[in-house]
Amino acid sequence: MTPDDDLPPTDAAAALRLIEDQRSQTARRLEPDPRVLYWPWGVAWLVGFGLFFLRFAPDDRVLVRLPGWLPLTVLFVLLLAAAAIQAVAGAKAYGQVTGDSATRGRWYGCAWALGSVSVYAGLGRISEHLPHDLAALLWSATAVGLTGALHMAGGAIWLDRDLFRLGVWISVINVVGTFAGPGWHSLVVSVAGGGGILVAGLLAHLRRRRAR
Amino acid sequence: MTDLDPVIHAQARLRVVASLSALGDGDRITFPRLQDLLGMTAGNLSVHLRKLEDAGYVEISKTHRGRTPTTLIRLSRRGRLAFEEYTEAIRTLLDPTPSKEQQ
């Protein structure tokens, strides 16, 4: 044992400073950087749905002559990349902590996975009987709706204001885009949805930096 | 500064307890991660954890993750309370004005 660090803090102010520094440092290192959590999703939506709008624009127009398979492929690749980045960042931050918050995170992850499968199973059965533009709208409106709802639920679970507000925003723009119709929905989700996620990540980052 | 809890009122243990207090209520952290957060040697951290455990302030449990044995640490209810009282006492020392003198 080193005898030195058994000494009491030099005075009350030093003790309080030590407490506050240690607590904020621990909290910071046990939470992933919000930019890493939000921004990859924002980019995926911005680019993925953006390509959808350019290739499958309103009234069956084609704004940019891209191959038909490209937008969906790019969207899926970017979404998978965002999920992988989030998983790595999460494991790095929470990997060595077990208990209630780990359970919370695991169950929330289950809600995403199982919820998506159960919703998309039904869509798969229906969408083959729909014209292409309506099928695309049904898929993206449902996916975005589920995302909005789960973000709000996440905000409620962790009392995270940024996450909850983002869920509200995504739900609202989803309604707007759906009523605007096929093609327009992609544009709204790309710009307002993807942009909204990028802004939410920035706000969460700034809030955290101020709290230090 | 004489009435302060002697178990917590030592720089190293104060840092350990403050770090553990930043975890969620039902959470445990592995020994290596705590060591990494605090930047202490394993031997030094063990010594201080033992003192805290003897006082009933931390709970240390040994478990297995797959095949590797893992040591998990958390602040006990008593430890959390002691830390809160200590922090409160420090705040009062720094600013002894409120409530009591107003009555």
Tab-separated table of C-alpha atoms in Angstrom:
chain	number	residue	atom	x	y	z
A	1	MET	CA	0.000	0.000	0.000
A	2	THR	CA	1.267	3.468	-0.722
A	3	PRO	CA	0.811	5.450	2.472
A	4	ASP	CA	0.383	8.730	0.552
A	5	ASP	CA	-3.061	8.197	-0.900
A	6	ASP	CA	-4.402	7.154	2.491
A	7	LEU	CA	-4.126	10.801	3.482
A	8	PRO	CA	-7.311	12.823	3.652
A	9	PRO	CA	-7.907	15.506	1.024
A	10	THR	CA	-6.118	18.712	1.979
A	11	ASP	CA	-9.332	20.629	2.671
A	12	ALA	CA	-13.073	20.546	2.053
A	13	ALA	CA	-12.813	22.329	-1.280
A	14	ALA	CA	-10.271	19.776	-2.520
A	15	ALA	CA	-12.513	16.929	-1.368
A	16	LEU	CA	-15.529	18.340	-3.199
A	17	ARG	CA	-13.478	18.941	-6.328
A	18	LEU	CA	-12.198	15.371	-6.181
A	19	ILE	CA	-15.746	14.013	-5.846
A	20	GLU	CA	-17.096	16.055	-8.722
A	21	ASP	CA	-14.168	15.331	-11.043
A	22	GLN	CA	-14.281	11.627	-10.361
A	23	ARG	CA	-18.041	11.362	-10.832
A	24	SER	CA	-18.155	13.300	-14.083
A	25	GLN	CA	-15.109	11.500	-15.467
A	26	THR	CA	-16.648	8.108	-14.701
A	27	ALA	CA	-20.020	9.062	-16.163
A	28	ARG	CA	-18.350	10.380	-19.300
A	29	ARG	CA	-16.316	7.240	-19.855
A	30	LEU	CA	-19.260	4.942	-19.237
A	31	GLU	CA	-21.386	6.658	-21.898
A	32	PRO	CA	-20.544	6.458	-25.588
A	33	ASP	CA	-20.007	9.704	-27.497
A	34	PRO	CA	-23.493	10.737	-28.678
A	35	ARG	CA	-22.090	11.756	-32.057
A	36	VAL	CA	-21.014	8.162	-32.662
A	37	LEU	CA	-24.476	6.932	-31.685
A	38	TYR	CA	-26.533	9.415	-33.742
A	39	TRP	CA	-24.562	10.562	-36.759
A	40	PRO	CA	-24.122	7.251	-38.634
A	41	TRP	CA	-27.932	6.827	-38.593
A	42	GLY	CA	-28.424	10.396	-39.747
A	43	VAL	CA	-26.043	9.893	-42.677
A	44	ALA	CA	-27.754	6.582	-43.568
A	45	TRP	CA	-31.180	8.268	-43.733
A	46	LEU	CA	-29.919	11.358	-45.520
A	47	VAL	CA	-28.086	9.443	-48.247
A	48	GLY	CA	-30.288	6.315	-48.435
A	49	PHE	CA	-33.674	8.046	-48.618
A	50	GLY	CA	-32.105	10.834	-50.666
A	51	LEU	CA	-31.201	8.308	-53.378
A	52	PHE	CA	-34.744	6.927	-53.177
A	53	PHE	CA	-36.142	10.371	-53.869
A	54	LEU	CA	-33.796	10.938	-56.810
A	55	ARG	CA	-34.571	7.566	-58.408
A	56	PHE	CA	-38.262	7.210	-57.446
A	57	ALA	CA	-39.484	10.804	-57.408
A	58	PRO	CA	-43.179	11.799	-57.103
A	59	ASP	CA	-45.485	10.986	-60.058
A	60	ASP	CA	-43.181	8.213	-61.310
A	61	ARG	CA	-40.498	10.658	-62.410
A	62	VAL	CA	-36.815	9.774	-62.383
A	63	LEU	CA	-34.680	12.746	-61.355
A	64	VAL	CA	-31.361	10.924	-61.616
A	65	ARG	CA	-31.032	7.836	-63.792
A	66	LEU	CA	-29.694	5.410	-61.154
A	67	PRO	CA	-30.045	1.623	-61.329
A	68	GLY	CA	-33.327	0.622	-59.621
A	69	TRP	CA	-31.606	-1.626	-57.047
A	70	LEU	CA	-29.148	1.029	-55.909
A	71	PRO	CA	-31.129	3.126	-53.385
A	72	LEU	CA	-32.348	0.164	-51.319
A	73	THR	CA	-28.914	-1.484	-51.352
A	74	VAL	CA	-27.156	1.714	-50.257
A	75	LEU	CA	-29.767	2.306	-47.536
A	76	PHE	CA	-29.367	-1.214	-46.128
A	77	VAL	CA	-25.568	-1.116	-46.202
A	78	LEU	CA	-25.508	2.254	-44.419
A	79	LEU	CA	-28.073	1.118	-41.826
A	80	LEU	CA	-26.067	-2.046	-41.116
A	81	ALA	CA	-22.894	0.030	-40.790
A	82	ALA	CA	-24.647	2.389	-38.345
A	83	ALA	CA	-25.868	-0.575	-36.285
A	84	ALA	CA	-22.361	-2.055	-36.207
A	85	ILE	CA	-20.780	1.252	-35.140
A	86	GLN	CA	-23.379	1.642	-32.396
A	87	ALA	CA	-22.812	-1.936	-31.172
A	88	VAL	CA	-19.037	-1.450	-30.965
A	89	ALA	CA	-19.325	1.917	-29.194
A	90	GLY	CA	-21.890	0.481	-26.768
A	91	ALA	CA	-19.795	-2.591	-25.973
A	92	LYS	CA	-16.752	-0.413	-25.372
A	93	ALA	CA	-18.594	1.842	-22.945
A	94	TYR	CA	-20.920	-0.567	-21.114
A	95	GLY	CA	-19.102	-3.855	-21.715
A	96	GLN	CA	-17.637	-4.096	-18.235
A	97	VAL	CA	-20.766	-3.018	-16.399
A	98	THR	CA	-23.509	-5.494	-15.561
A	99	GLY	CA	-26.812	-5.087	-13.799
A	100	ASP	CA	-29.975	-3.095	-14.343
A	101	SER	CA	-28.703	-0.821	-17.100
A	102	ALA	CA	-27.289	-3.763	-19.064
A	103	THR	CA	-30.666	-5.509	-18.805
A	104	ARG	CA	-32.419	-2.350	-19.929
A	105	GLY	CA	-30.154	-2.050	-22.972
A	106	ARG	CA	-30.543	-5.704	-23.887
A	107	TRP	CA	-34.336	-5.638	-23.684
A	108	TYR	CA	-34.472	-2.398	-25.654
A	109	GLY	CA	-32.333	-4.034	-28.341
A	110	CYS	CA	-34.760	-6.986	-28.347
A	111	ALA	CA	-37.680	-4.602	-28.827
A	112	TRP	CA	-35.987	-3.248	-31.967
A	113	ALA	CA	-35.128	-6.641	-33.411
A	114	LEU	CA	-38.311	-8.539	-32.624
A	115	GLY	CA	-40.546	-5.519	-33.246
A	116	SER	CA	-39.047	-5.054	-36.713
A	117	VAL	CA	-39.440	-8.725	-37.629
A	118	SER	CA	-43.056	-8.875	-36.464
A	119	VAL	CA	-44.044	-5.679	-38.301
A	120	TYR	CA	-42.193	-6.465	-41.533
A	121	ALA	CA	-43.564	-10.003	-41.708
A	122	GLY	CA	-47.016	-8.532	-42.248
A	123	LEU	CA	-45.771	-5.928	-44.715
A	124	GLY	CA	-44.036	-8.592	-46.787
A	125	ARG	CA	-47.346	-10.403	-47.217
A	126	ILE	CA	-49.234	-7.277	-48.282
A	127	SER	CA	-46.754	-5.277	-50.312
A	128	GLU	CA	-46.476	-7.783	-53.173
A	129	HIS	CA	-50.093	-6.954	-54.070
A	130	LEU	CA	-49.468	-3.206	-54.206
A	131	PRO	CA	-48.145	-1.041	-57.016
A	132	HIS	CA	-44.437	-0.296	-56.591
A	133	ASP	CA	-44.771	3.284	-55.338
A	134	LEU	CA	-47.394	2.432	-52.713
A	135	ALA	CA	-45.455	-0.624	-51.557
A	136	ALA	CA	-42.353	1.546	-51.087
A	137	LEU	CA	-44.380	4.117	-49.151
A	138	LEU	CA	-45.903	1.431	-46.927
A	139	TRP	CA	-42.475	-0.002	-46.093
A	140	SER	CA	-40.744	3.248	-45.381
A	141	ALA	CA	-43.649	4.839	-43.499
A	142	THR	CA	-43.930	1.764	-41.253
A	143	ALA	CA	-40.174	1.546	-40.670
A	144	VAL	CA	-39.906	5.256	-39.860
A	145	GLY	CA	-43.020	5.062	-37.646
A	146	LEU	CA	-41.560	2.175	-35.664
A	147	THR	CA	-38.272	4.063	-35.314
A	148	GLY	CA	-40.048	7.154	-34.000
A	149	ALA	CA	-42.042	5.128	-31.464
A	150	LEU	CA	-38.975	3.234	-30.211
A	151	HIS	CA	-36.981	6.458	-29.879
A	152	MET	CA	-39.743	7.930	-27.715
A	153	ALA	CA	-39.803	4.716	-25.660
A	154	GLY	CA	-36.008	4.903	-25.297
A	155	GLY	CA	-36.324	8.488	-24.088
A	156	ALA	CA	-38.829	7.294	-21.479
A	157	ILE	CA	-36.612	4.396	-20.337
A	158	TRP	CA	-33.463	6.492	-19.843
A	159	LEU	CA	-35.214	9.817	-19.195
A	160	ASP	CA	-33.237	11.121	-22.156
A	161	ARG	CA	-34.798	14.327	-23.426
A	162	ASP	CA	-32.839	14.407	-26.702
A	163	LEU	CA	-33.853	10.864	-27.608
A	164	PHE	CA	-37.516	11.480	-26.743
A	165	ARG	CA	-37.674	14.715	-28.733
A	166	LEU	CA	-36.062	13.016	-31.699
A	167	GLY	CA	-38.751	10.308	-31.517
A	168	VAL	CA	-41.481	12.955	-31.535
A	169	TRP	CA	-39.848	14.744	-34.483
A	170	ILE	CA	-39.469	11.540	-36.512
A	171	SER	CA	-43.107	10.591	-35.851
A	172	VAL	CA	-44.372	14.013	-36.917
A	173	ILE	CA	-42.366	14.192	-40.137
A	174	ASN	CA	-43.433	10.626	-40.928
A	175	VAL	CA	-47.081	11.707	-40.825
A	176	VAL	CA	-46.311	14.750	-42.989
A	177	GLY	CA	-44.387	12.667	-45.527
A	178	THR	CA	-47.021	9.953	-45.657
A	179	PHE	CA	-49.783	12.441	-46.448
A	180	ALA	CA	-47.582	14.138	-49.044
A	181	GLY	CA	-47.441	10.768	-50.782
A	182	PRO	CA	-44.977	8.416	-52.510
A	183	GLY	CA	-41.703	10.046	-53.494
A	184	TRP	CA	-42.266	13.046	-51.252
A	185	HIS	CA	-42.064	10.774	-48.216
A	186	SER	CA	-38.469	9.854	-49.171
A	187	LEU	CA	-37.528	13.514	-49.495
A	188	VAL	CA	-39.046	14.435	-46.128
A	189	VAL	CA	-37.426	11.479	-44.347
A	190	SER	CA	-34.067	12.164	-45.985
A	191	VAL	CA	-33.853	15.887	-45.259
A	192	ALA	CA	-35.966	16.366	-42.117
A	193	GLY	CA	-35.424	12.864	-40.682
A	194	GLY	CA	-31.738	12.381	-41.451
A	195	GLY	CA	-31.060	16.049	-40.751
A	196	GLY	CA	-33.033	15.770	-37.504
A	197	ILE	CA	-30.877	12.858	-36.330
A	198	LEU	CA	-27.695	14.801	-37.130
A	199	VAL	CA	-28.977	17.814	-35.184
A	200	ALA	CA	-30.059	15.614	-32.255
A	201	GLY	CA	-26.544	14.134	-32.108
A	202	LEU	CA	-25.030	17.604	-32.130
A	203	LEU	CA	-27.369	18.821	-29.349
A	204	ALA	CA	-26.635	15.748	-27.203
A	205	HIS	CA	-22.913	16.315	-27.739
A	206	LEU	CA	-23.128	20.000	-26.774
A	207	ARG	CA	-25.284	19.237	-23.741
A	208	ARG	CA	-22.710	16.737	-22.548
A	209	ARG	CA	-19.817	19.091	-23.107
A	210	ARG	CA	-21.562	21.817	-21.110
A	211	ALA	CA	-22.178	19.373	-18.256
A	212	ARG	CA	-18.454	18.772	-17.778
B	1	MET	CA	-12.792	18.163	9.397
B	2	THR	CA	-12.733	15.829	12.396
B	3	ASP	CA	-16.215	14.322	12.251
B	4	LEU	CA	-15.892	13.072	8.696
B	5	ASP	CA	-16.225	9.338	8.035
B	6	PRO	CA	-12.605	8.076	8.245
B	7	VAL	CA	-13.254	5.219	5.808
B	8	ILE	CA	-14.192	7.600	2.994
B	9	HIS	CA	-12.065	10.538	4.107
B	10	ALA	CA	-8.900	9.300	2.384
B	11	GLN	CA	-8.077	10.399	-1.135
B	12	ALA	CA	-7.850	6.981	-2.758
B	13	ARG	CA	-11.005	5.575	-1.181
B	14	LEU	CA	-12.903	8.779	-1.822
B	15	ARG	CA	-12.056	8.412	-5.506
B	16	VAL	CA	-13.180	4.761	-5.502
B	17	VAL	CA	-16.466	5.555	-3.808
B	18	ALA	CA	-17.125	8.623	-5.995
B	19	SER	CA	-16.564	6.542	-9.134
B	20	LEU	CA	-18.831	3.745	-7.953
B	21	SER	CA	-21.512	6.284	-7.048
B	22	ALA	CA	-21.681	7.334	-10.706
B	23	LEU	CA	-22.916	3.864	-11.671
B	24	GLY	CA	-26.632	3.150	-11.866
B	25	ASP	CA	-28.247	1.884	-8.659
B	26	GLY	CA	-28.410	-1.789	-9.643
B	27	ASP	CA	-25.156	-1.895	-11.614
B	28	ARG	CA	-21.856	-3.650	-10.966
B	29	ILE	CA	-18.529	-2.948	-12.622
B	30	THR	CA	-15.661	-5.368	-13.274
B	31	PHE	CA	-12.436	-4.972	-11.330
B	32	PRO	CA	-10.231	-4.264	-14.408
B	33	ARG	CA	-12.602	-1.570	-15.697
B	34	LEU	CA	-12.736	0.141	-12.306
B	35	GLN	CA	-8.962	-0.039	-12.124
B	36	ASP	CA	-8.777	1.517	-15.587
B	37	LEU	CA	-11.206	4.313	-14.644
B	38	LEU	CA	-9.225	5.148	-11.521
B	39	GLY	CA	-5.733	4.627	-12.915
B	40	MET	CA	-4.668	2.682	-9.818
B	41	THR	CA	-2.541	-0.438	-9.597
B	42	ALA	CA	-4.417	-3.693	-8.994
B	43	GLY	CA	-2.730	-4.184	-5.611
B	44	ASN	CA	-3.505	-0.695	-4.420
B	45	LEU	CA	-7.145	-0.902	-5.526
B	46	SER	CA	-7.525	-4.307	-3.811
B	47	VAL	CA	-6.288	-2.906	-0.517
B	48	HIS	CA	-8.730	-0.017	-0.592
B	49	LEU	CA	-11.619	-2.185	-1.727
B	50	ARG	CA	-10.984	-4.537	1.167
B	51	LYS	CA	-11.183	-1.651	3.633
B	52	LEU	CA	-14.399	-0.467	2.040
B	53	GLU	CA	-15.796	-4.002	2.092
B	54	ASP	CA	-14.884	-4.398	5.775
B	55	ALA	CA	-16.867	-1.247	6.487
B	56	GLY	CA	-19.818	-2.687	4.538
B	57	TYR	CA	-19.607	0.081	1.913
B	58	VAL	CA	-18.946	-2.035	-1.162
B	59	GLU	CA	-20.127	-5.471	-2.229
B	60	ILE	CA	-17.659	-7.629	-4.104
B	61	SER	CA	-18.893	-10.693	-5.906
B	62	LYS	CA	-16.973	-13.281	-7.883
B	63	THR	CA	-18.610	-14.807	-10.899
B	64	HIS	CA	-17.781	-16.339	-14.255
B	65	ARG	CA	-18.177	-14.788	-17.665
B	66	GLY	CA	-17.880	-17.761	-19.946
B	67	ARG	CA	-14.758	-19.415	-18.566
B	68	THR	CA	-13.006	-16.351	-17.191
B	69	PRO	CA	-13.538	-15.581	-13.513
B	70	THR	CA	-14.742	-12.020	-12.999
B	71	THR	CA	-14.849	-9.816	-9.943
B	72	LEU	CA	-17.803	-7.446	-9.835
B	73	ILE	CA	-17.991	-4.432	-7.567
B	74	ARG	CA	-20.804	-2.178	-6.469
B	75	LEU	CA	-21.524	0.376	-3.787
B	76	SER	CA	-23.777	-1.110	-1.103
B	77	ARG	CA	-26.829	0.775	0.112
B	78	ARG	CA	-24.888	1.622	3.225
B	79	GLY	CA	-21.921	2.812	1.165
B	80	ARG	CA	-24.118	5.043	-0.986
B	81	LEU	CA	-25.671	6.547	2.123
B	82	ALA	CA	-22.249	7.101	3.724
B	83	PHE	CA	-21.016	8.784	0.533
B	84	GLU	CA	-24.069	11.053	0.414
B	85	GLU	CA	-23.596	12.010	4.062
B	86	TYR	CA	-19.917	12.673	3.475
B	87	THR	CA	-20.642	14.884	0.451
B	88	GLU	CA	-23.298	16.723	2.444
B	89	ALA	CA	-20.861	17.262	5.347
B	90	ILE	CA	-18.226	18.632	2.952
B	91	ARG	CA	-20.767	21.014	1.404
B	92	THR	CA	-21.792	22.230	4.857
B	93	LEU	CA	-18.143	22.858	5.766
B	94	LEU	CA	-17.744	24.947	2.639
B	95	ASP	CA	-20.978	26.855	3.079
B	96	PRO	CA	-22.268	26.624	6.663
B	97	THR	CA	-24.887	29.377	6.236
B	98	PRO	CA	-28.147	27.677	5.120
B	99	SER	CA	-31.273	26.590	7.004
B	100	LYS	CA	-30.033	26.194	10.602
B	101	GLU	CA	-29.088	29.814	11.108
B	102	GLN	CA	-32.259	31.074	9.510
B	103	GLN	CA	-34.466	29.329	12.075
